[in-house]
Tab-separated table of C-alpha atoms in Angstrom:
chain	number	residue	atom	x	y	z
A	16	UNK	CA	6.858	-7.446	-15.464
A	17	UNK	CA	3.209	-7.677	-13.965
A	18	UNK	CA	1.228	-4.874	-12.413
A	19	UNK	CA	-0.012	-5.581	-9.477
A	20	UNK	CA	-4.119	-5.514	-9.380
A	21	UNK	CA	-4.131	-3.617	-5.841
A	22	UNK	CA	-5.484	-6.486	-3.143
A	23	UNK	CA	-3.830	-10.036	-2.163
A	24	UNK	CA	-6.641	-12.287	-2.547
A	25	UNK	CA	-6.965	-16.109	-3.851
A	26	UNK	CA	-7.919	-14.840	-7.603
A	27	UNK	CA	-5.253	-12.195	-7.824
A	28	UNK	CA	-3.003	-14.865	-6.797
A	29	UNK	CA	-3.885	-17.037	-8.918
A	30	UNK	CA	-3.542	-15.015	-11.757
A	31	UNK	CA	-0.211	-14.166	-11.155
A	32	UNK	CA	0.890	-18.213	-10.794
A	33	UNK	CA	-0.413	-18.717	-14.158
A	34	UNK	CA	1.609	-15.926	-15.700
A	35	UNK	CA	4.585	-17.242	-13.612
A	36	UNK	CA	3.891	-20.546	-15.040
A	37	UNK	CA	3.235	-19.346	-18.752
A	38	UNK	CA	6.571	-17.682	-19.275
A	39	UNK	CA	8.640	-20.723	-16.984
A	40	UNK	CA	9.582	-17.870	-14.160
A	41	UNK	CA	12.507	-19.105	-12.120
A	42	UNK	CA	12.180	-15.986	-9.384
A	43	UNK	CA	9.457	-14.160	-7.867
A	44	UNK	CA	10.504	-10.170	-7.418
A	45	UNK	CA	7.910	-8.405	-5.325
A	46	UNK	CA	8.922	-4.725	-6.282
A	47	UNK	CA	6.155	-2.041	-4.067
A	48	UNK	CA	3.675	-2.429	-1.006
A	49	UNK	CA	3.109	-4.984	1.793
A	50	UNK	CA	-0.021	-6.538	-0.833
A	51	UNK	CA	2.625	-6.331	-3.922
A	52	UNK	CA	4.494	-8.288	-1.078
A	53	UNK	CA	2.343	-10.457	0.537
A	54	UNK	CA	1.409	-11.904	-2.812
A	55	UNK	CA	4.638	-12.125	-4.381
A	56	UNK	CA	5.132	-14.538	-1.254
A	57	UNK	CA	1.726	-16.388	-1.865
A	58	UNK	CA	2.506	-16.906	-5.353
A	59	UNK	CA	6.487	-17.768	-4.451
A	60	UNK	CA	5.220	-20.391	-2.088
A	61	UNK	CA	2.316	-21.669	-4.235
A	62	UNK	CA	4.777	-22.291	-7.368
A	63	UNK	CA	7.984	-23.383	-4.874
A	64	UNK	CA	10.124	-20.177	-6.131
A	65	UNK	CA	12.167	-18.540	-4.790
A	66	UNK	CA	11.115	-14.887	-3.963
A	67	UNK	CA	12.679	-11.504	-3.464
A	68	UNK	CA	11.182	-8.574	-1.766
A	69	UNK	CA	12.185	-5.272	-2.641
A	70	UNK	CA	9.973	-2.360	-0.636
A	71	UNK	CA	9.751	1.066	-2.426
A	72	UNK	CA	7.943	2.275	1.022
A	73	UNK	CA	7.648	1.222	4.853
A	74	UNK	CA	4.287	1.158	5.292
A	75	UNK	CA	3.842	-2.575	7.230
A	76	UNK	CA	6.362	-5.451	8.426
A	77	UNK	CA	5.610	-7.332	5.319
A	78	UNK	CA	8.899	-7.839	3.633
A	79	UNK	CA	10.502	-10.050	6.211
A	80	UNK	CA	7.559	-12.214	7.429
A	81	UNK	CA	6.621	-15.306	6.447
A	82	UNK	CA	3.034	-14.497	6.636
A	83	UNK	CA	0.472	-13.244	3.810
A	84	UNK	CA	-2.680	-11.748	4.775
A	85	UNK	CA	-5.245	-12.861	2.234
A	86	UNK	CA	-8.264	-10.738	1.984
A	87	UNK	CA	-11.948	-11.233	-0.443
A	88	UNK	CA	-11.676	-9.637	-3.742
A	89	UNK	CA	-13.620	-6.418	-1.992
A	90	UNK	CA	-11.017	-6.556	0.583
A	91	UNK	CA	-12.377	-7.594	3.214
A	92	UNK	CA	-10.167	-9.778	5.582
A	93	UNK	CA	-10.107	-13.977	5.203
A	94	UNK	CA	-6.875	-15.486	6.290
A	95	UNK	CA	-3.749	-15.627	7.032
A	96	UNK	CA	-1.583	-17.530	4.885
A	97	UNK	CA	1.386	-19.177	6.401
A	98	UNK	CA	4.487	-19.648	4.929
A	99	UNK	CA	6.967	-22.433	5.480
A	100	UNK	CA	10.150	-19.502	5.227
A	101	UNK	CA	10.699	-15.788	5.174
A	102	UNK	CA	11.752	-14.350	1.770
A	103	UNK	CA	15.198	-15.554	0.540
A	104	UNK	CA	16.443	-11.379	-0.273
A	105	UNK	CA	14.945	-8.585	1.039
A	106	UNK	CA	16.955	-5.324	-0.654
A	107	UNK	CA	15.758	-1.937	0.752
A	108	UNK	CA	16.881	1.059	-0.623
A	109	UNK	CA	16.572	4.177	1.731
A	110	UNK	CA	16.062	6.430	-0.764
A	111	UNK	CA	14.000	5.651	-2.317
A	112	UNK	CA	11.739	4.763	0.776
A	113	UNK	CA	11.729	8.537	1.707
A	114	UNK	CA	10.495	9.342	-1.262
A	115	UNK	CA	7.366	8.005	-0.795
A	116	UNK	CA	4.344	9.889	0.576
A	117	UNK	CA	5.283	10.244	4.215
A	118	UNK	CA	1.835	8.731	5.205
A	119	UNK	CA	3.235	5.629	4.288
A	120	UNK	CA	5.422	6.053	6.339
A	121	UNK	CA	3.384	7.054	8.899
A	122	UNK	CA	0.972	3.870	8.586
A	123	UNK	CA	4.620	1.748	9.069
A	124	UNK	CA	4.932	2.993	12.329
A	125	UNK	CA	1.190	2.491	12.991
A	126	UNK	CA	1.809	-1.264	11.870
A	127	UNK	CA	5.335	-1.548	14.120
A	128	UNK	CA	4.293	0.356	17.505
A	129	UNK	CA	1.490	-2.961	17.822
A	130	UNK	CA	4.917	-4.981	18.172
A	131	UNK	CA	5.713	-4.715	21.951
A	132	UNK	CA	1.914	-4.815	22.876
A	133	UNK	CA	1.270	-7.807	21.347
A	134	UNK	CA	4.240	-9.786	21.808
A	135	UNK	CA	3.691	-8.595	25.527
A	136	UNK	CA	0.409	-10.446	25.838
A	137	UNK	CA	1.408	-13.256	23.680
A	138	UNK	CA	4.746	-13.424	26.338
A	139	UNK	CA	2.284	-13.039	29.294
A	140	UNK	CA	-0.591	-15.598	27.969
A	141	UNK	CA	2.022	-18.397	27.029
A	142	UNK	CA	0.304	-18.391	23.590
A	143	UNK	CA	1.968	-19.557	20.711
A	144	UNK	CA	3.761	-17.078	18.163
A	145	UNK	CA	3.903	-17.274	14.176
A	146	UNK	CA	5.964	-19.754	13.631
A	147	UNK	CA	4.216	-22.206	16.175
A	148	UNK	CA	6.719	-21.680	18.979
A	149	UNK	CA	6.666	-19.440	21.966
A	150	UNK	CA	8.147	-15.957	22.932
A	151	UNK	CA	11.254	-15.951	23.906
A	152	UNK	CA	13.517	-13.093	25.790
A	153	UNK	CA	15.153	-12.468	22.044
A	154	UNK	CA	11.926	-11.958	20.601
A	155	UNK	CA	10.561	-9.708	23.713
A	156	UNK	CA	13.702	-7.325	23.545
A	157	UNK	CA	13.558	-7.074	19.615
A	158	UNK	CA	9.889	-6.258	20.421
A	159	UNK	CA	10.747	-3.454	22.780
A	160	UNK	CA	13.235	-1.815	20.958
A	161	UNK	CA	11.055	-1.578	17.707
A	162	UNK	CA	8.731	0.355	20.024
A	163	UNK	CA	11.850	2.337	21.363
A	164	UNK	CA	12.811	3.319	18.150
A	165	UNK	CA	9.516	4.982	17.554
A	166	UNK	CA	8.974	7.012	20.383
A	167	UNK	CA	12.956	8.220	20.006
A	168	UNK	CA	12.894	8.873	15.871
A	169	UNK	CA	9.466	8.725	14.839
A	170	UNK	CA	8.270	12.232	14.895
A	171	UNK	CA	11.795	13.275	12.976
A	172	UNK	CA	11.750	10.525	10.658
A	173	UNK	CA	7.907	11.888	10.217
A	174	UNK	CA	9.275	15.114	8.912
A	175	UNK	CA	12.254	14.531	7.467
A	176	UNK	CA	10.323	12.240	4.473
A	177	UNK	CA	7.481	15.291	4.687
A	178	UNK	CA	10.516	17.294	3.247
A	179	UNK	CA	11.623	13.984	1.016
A	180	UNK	CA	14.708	13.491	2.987
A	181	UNK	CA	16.373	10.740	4.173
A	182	UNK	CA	17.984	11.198	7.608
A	183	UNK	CA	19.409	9.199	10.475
A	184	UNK	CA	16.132	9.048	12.213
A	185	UNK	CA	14.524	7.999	8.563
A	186	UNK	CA	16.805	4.845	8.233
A	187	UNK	CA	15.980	3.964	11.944
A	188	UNK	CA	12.250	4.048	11.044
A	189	UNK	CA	12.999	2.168	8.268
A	190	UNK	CA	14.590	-0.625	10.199
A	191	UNK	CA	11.484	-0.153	13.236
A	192	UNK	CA	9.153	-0.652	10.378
A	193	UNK	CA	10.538	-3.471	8.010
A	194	UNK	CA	12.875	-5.673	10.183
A	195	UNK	CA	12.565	-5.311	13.972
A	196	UNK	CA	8.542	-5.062	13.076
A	197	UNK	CA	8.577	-8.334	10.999
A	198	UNK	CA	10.990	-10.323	13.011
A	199	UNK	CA	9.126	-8.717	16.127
A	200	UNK	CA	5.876	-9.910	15.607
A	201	UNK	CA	6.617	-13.584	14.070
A	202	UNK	CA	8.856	-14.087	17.121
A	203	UNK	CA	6.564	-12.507	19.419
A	204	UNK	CA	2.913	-13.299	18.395
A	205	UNK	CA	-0.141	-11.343	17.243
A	206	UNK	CA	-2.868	-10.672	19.594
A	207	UNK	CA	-5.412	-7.781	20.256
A	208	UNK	CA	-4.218	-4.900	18.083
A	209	UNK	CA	-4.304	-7.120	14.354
A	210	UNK	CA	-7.581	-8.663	15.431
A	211	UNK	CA	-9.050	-5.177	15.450
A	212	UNK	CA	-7.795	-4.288	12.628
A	213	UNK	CA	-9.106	-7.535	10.867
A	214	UNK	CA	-12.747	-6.935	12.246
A	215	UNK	CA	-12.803	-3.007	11.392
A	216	UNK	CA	-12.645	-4.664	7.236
A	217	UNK	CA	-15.838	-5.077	7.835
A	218	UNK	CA	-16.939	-1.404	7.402
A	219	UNK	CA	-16.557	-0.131	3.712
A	220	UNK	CA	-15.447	3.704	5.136
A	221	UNK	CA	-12.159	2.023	6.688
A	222	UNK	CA	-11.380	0.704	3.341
A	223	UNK	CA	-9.601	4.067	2.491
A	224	UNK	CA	-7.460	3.455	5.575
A	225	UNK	CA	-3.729	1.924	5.440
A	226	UNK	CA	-3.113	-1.633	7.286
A	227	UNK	CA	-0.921	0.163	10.053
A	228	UNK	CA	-3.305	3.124	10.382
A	229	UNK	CA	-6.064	0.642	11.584
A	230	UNK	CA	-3.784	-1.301	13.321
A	231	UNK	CA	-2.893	2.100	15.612
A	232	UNK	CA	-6.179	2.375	16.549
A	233	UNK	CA	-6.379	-1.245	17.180
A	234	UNK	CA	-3.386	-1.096	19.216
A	235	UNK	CA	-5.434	1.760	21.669
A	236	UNK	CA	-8.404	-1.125	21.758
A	237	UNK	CA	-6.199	-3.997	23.190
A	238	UNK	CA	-4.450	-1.278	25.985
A	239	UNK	CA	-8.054	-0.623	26.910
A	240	UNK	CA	-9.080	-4.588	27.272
A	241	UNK	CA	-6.218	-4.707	29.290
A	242	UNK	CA	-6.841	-1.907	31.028
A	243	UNK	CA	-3.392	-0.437	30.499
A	244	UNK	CA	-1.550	2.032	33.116
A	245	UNK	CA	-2.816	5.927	32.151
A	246	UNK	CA	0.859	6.767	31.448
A	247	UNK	CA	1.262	3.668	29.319
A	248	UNK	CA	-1.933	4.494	27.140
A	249	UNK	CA	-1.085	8.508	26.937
A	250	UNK	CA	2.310	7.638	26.061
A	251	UNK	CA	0.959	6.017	22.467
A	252	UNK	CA	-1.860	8.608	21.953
A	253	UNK	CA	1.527	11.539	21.839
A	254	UNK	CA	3.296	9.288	19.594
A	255	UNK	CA	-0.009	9.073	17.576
A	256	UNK	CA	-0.583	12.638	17.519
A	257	UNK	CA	3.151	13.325	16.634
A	258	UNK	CA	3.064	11.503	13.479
A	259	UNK	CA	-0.582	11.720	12.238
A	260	UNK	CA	-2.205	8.353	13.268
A	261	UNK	CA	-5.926	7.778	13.988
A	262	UNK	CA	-7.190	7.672	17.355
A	263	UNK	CA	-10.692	8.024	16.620
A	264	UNK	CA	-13.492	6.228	15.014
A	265	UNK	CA	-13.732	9.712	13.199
A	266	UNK	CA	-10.208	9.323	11.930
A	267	UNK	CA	-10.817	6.473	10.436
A	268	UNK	CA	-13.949	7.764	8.579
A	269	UNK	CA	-16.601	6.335	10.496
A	270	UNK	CA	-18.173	9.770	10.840
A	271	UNK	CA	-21.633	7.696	12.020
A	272	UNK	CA	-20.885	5.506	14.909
A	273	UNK	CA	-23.562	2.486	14.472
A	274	UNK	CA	-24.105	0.093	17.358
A	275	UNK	CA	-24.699	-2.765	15.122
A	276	UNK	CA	-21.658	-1.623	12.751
A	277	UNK	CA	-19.976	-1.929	15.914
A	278	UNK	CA	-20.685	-4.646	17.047
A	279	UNK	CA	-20.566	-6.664	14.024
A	280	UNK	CA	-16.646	-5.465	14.088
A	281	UNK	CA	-16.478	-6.796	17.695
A	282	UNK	CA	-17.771	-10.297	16.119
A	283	UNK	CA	-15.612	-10.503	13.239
A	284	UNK	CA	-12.204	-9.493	16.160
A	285	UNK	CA	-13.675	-12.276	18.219
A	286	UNK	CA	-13.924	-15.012	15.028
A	287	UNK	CA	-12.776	-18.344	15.743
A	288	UNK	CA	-8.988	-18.737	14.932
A	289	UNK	CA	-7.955	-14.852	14.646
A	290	UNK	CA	-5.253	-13.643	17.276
A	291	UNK	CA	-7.455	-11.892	20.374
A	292	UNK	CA	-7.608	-15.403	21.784
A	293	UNK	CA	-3.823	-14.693	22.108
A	294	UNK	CA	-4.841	-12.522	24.919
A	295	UNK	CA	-4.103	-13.426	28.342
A	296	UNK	CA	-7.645	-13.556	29.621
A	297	UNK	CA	-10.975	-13.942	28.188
A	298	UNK	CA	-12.059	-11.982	25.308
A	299	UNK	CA	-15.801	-11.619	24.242
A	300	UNK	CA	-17.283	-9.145	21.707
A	301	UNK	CA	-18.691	-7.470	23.968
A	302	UNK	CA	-15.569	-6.512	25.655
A	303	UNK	CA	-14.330	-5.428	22.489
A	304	UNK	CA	-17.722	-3.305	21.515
A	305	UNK	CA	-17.081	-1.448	24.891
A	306	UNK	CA	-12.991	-1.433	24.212
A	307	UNK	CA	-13.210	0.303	20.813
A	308	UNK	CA	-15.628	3.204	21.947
A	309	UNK	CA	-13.935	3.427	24.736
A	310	UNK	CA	-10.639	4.339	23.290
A	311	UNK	CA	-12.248	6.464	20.676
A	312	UNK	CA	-13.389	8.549	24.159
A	313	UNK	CA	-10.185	8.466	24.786
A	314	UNK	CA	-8.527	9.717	21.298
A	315	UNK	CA	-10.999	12.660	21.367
A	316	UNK	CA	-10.153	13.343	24.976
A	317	UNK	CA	-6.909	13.535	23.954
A	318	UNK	CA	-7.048	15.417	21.204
């Protein structure tokens, strides 16, 4: 047994393979979070172990991808890390999942409702998914009913774990979260919503943030670069404002909006290699500057 240090980056990991390799480990178990997870997978693949995931919350699709995201030591995005399989078990026990602070939970369905909306673009720009292949129908309609499953359980999975509960709508969250997320997005692609979330690293406040509670917000930034229907875009704000996720600069403690914070975020979305050139048009930062305070007009509007 190792605690985990509390961010997947390259020394963390590599302080983990040499305790692996100091006691002759034959399995990996990655017992917590999506960074426990992502690098028990880093370390898995580094060593060639095998590796089993075993979430005590549903906070991001971690446990079934075949992805790590690797971030500096002071946790600010790098890379991602891709893997050559998805992890040989992944054991979930409900229970012990709705125990967990429900704003984990919360931050899973953050993570999960970017699913549809960027294997959408990824579908509609031809661009190639996580595993080097394309979108498929399969992948689109496991996509879609992630994002189904949201708007039908997520506000009563929401309070059911408030109340430390686990109900039907809990388990379906679950599921949303952890499987249909993880398989959805590999399948699918990444696009707009994770590249937001990648650049907003760059500001310290959003540090204090989950991964699926920037992600939200990201997801609000890619419907606005695409100029999304009004229903379409009002129909995640309610979802957001159901379950408690950020759909404000505010809300995700950047209480001082700073055009050149700003704007270096709209840089570090528009790096070389990150997944807005997934996007089925064009993408420059500033389109992204002007995206992100425009839908923070939009989540106080809203709210």
């Amino acid at each position: 047994f190792e605690s985990f240090q509390g961010e997947c980056c390259m020394s963390e990991i590599n302080r983990i393979i040499d305790i692996v390799k100091t006691n002759g480990c034959d399995v990996i178990v990655g017992v917590g979070g999506g960074k426990t997870h992502d690098t028990s997978k880093a370390v898995a693949h580094y060593t060639k172990k095998t590796v089993v995931i075993v979430p005590t919350i549903a906070s991001t699709d971690a446990p079934c991808s075949s992805l790590s995201v690797i971030y500096s030591d002071e946790g600010v995005f790098d890379k991602y890390l891709f893997l050559p399989t998805s992890p040989n078990i992944v054991l979930v026990d409900t229970e012990v999942v709705s125990k967990a602070p429900a704003r984990l939970l919360i931050a899973g369905i953050g993570d999960a409702m970017a699913t549809y909306f960027e294997a959408r673009a990824c579908y509609q720009s031809e661009a190639d998914n996580c595993l080097g292949g394309k979108c498929t129908k399969a992948a689109m309609s496991l996509a879609r009913l992630c994002y189904e499953t949201l708007l039908e359980d997520g506000k009563a999975a929401t309070l059911a774990v408030q109340a430390k509960v686990c109900t039907k709508a809990v388990e379906n969250i679950i599921e949303a979260n952890t499987y249909l997320s993880g398989i959805g997005f590999e399948s699918g692609g990444l696009a707009g919503a994770h590249a937001v979330h990648n650049g907003l690293t760059a500001i310290a406040a959003t540090h204090q943030l989950y991964h699926g509670e920037k992600v939200a917000f990201g997801t609000l930034v890619q419907l606005v670069l695409e100029n999304a229907p009004r229903q379409e875009i009002e129909e995640v704000l309610k979802l957001c404002h159901e379950v408690g996720l950020p759909t404000t600069l505010a809300d995700l403690k950047i209480t001082e909006v700073k055009p050149e914070e700003i704007m270096a975020v709209a840089k570090l979305v528009c790096a070389p290699g990150d997944t807005i050139g997934n996007m089925p048009f064009d993408v420059t930062p500033e389109d992204v500057y002007a995206a992100i305070l425009g839908a923070d007009e939009l989540g106080k509007s809203y709210q």
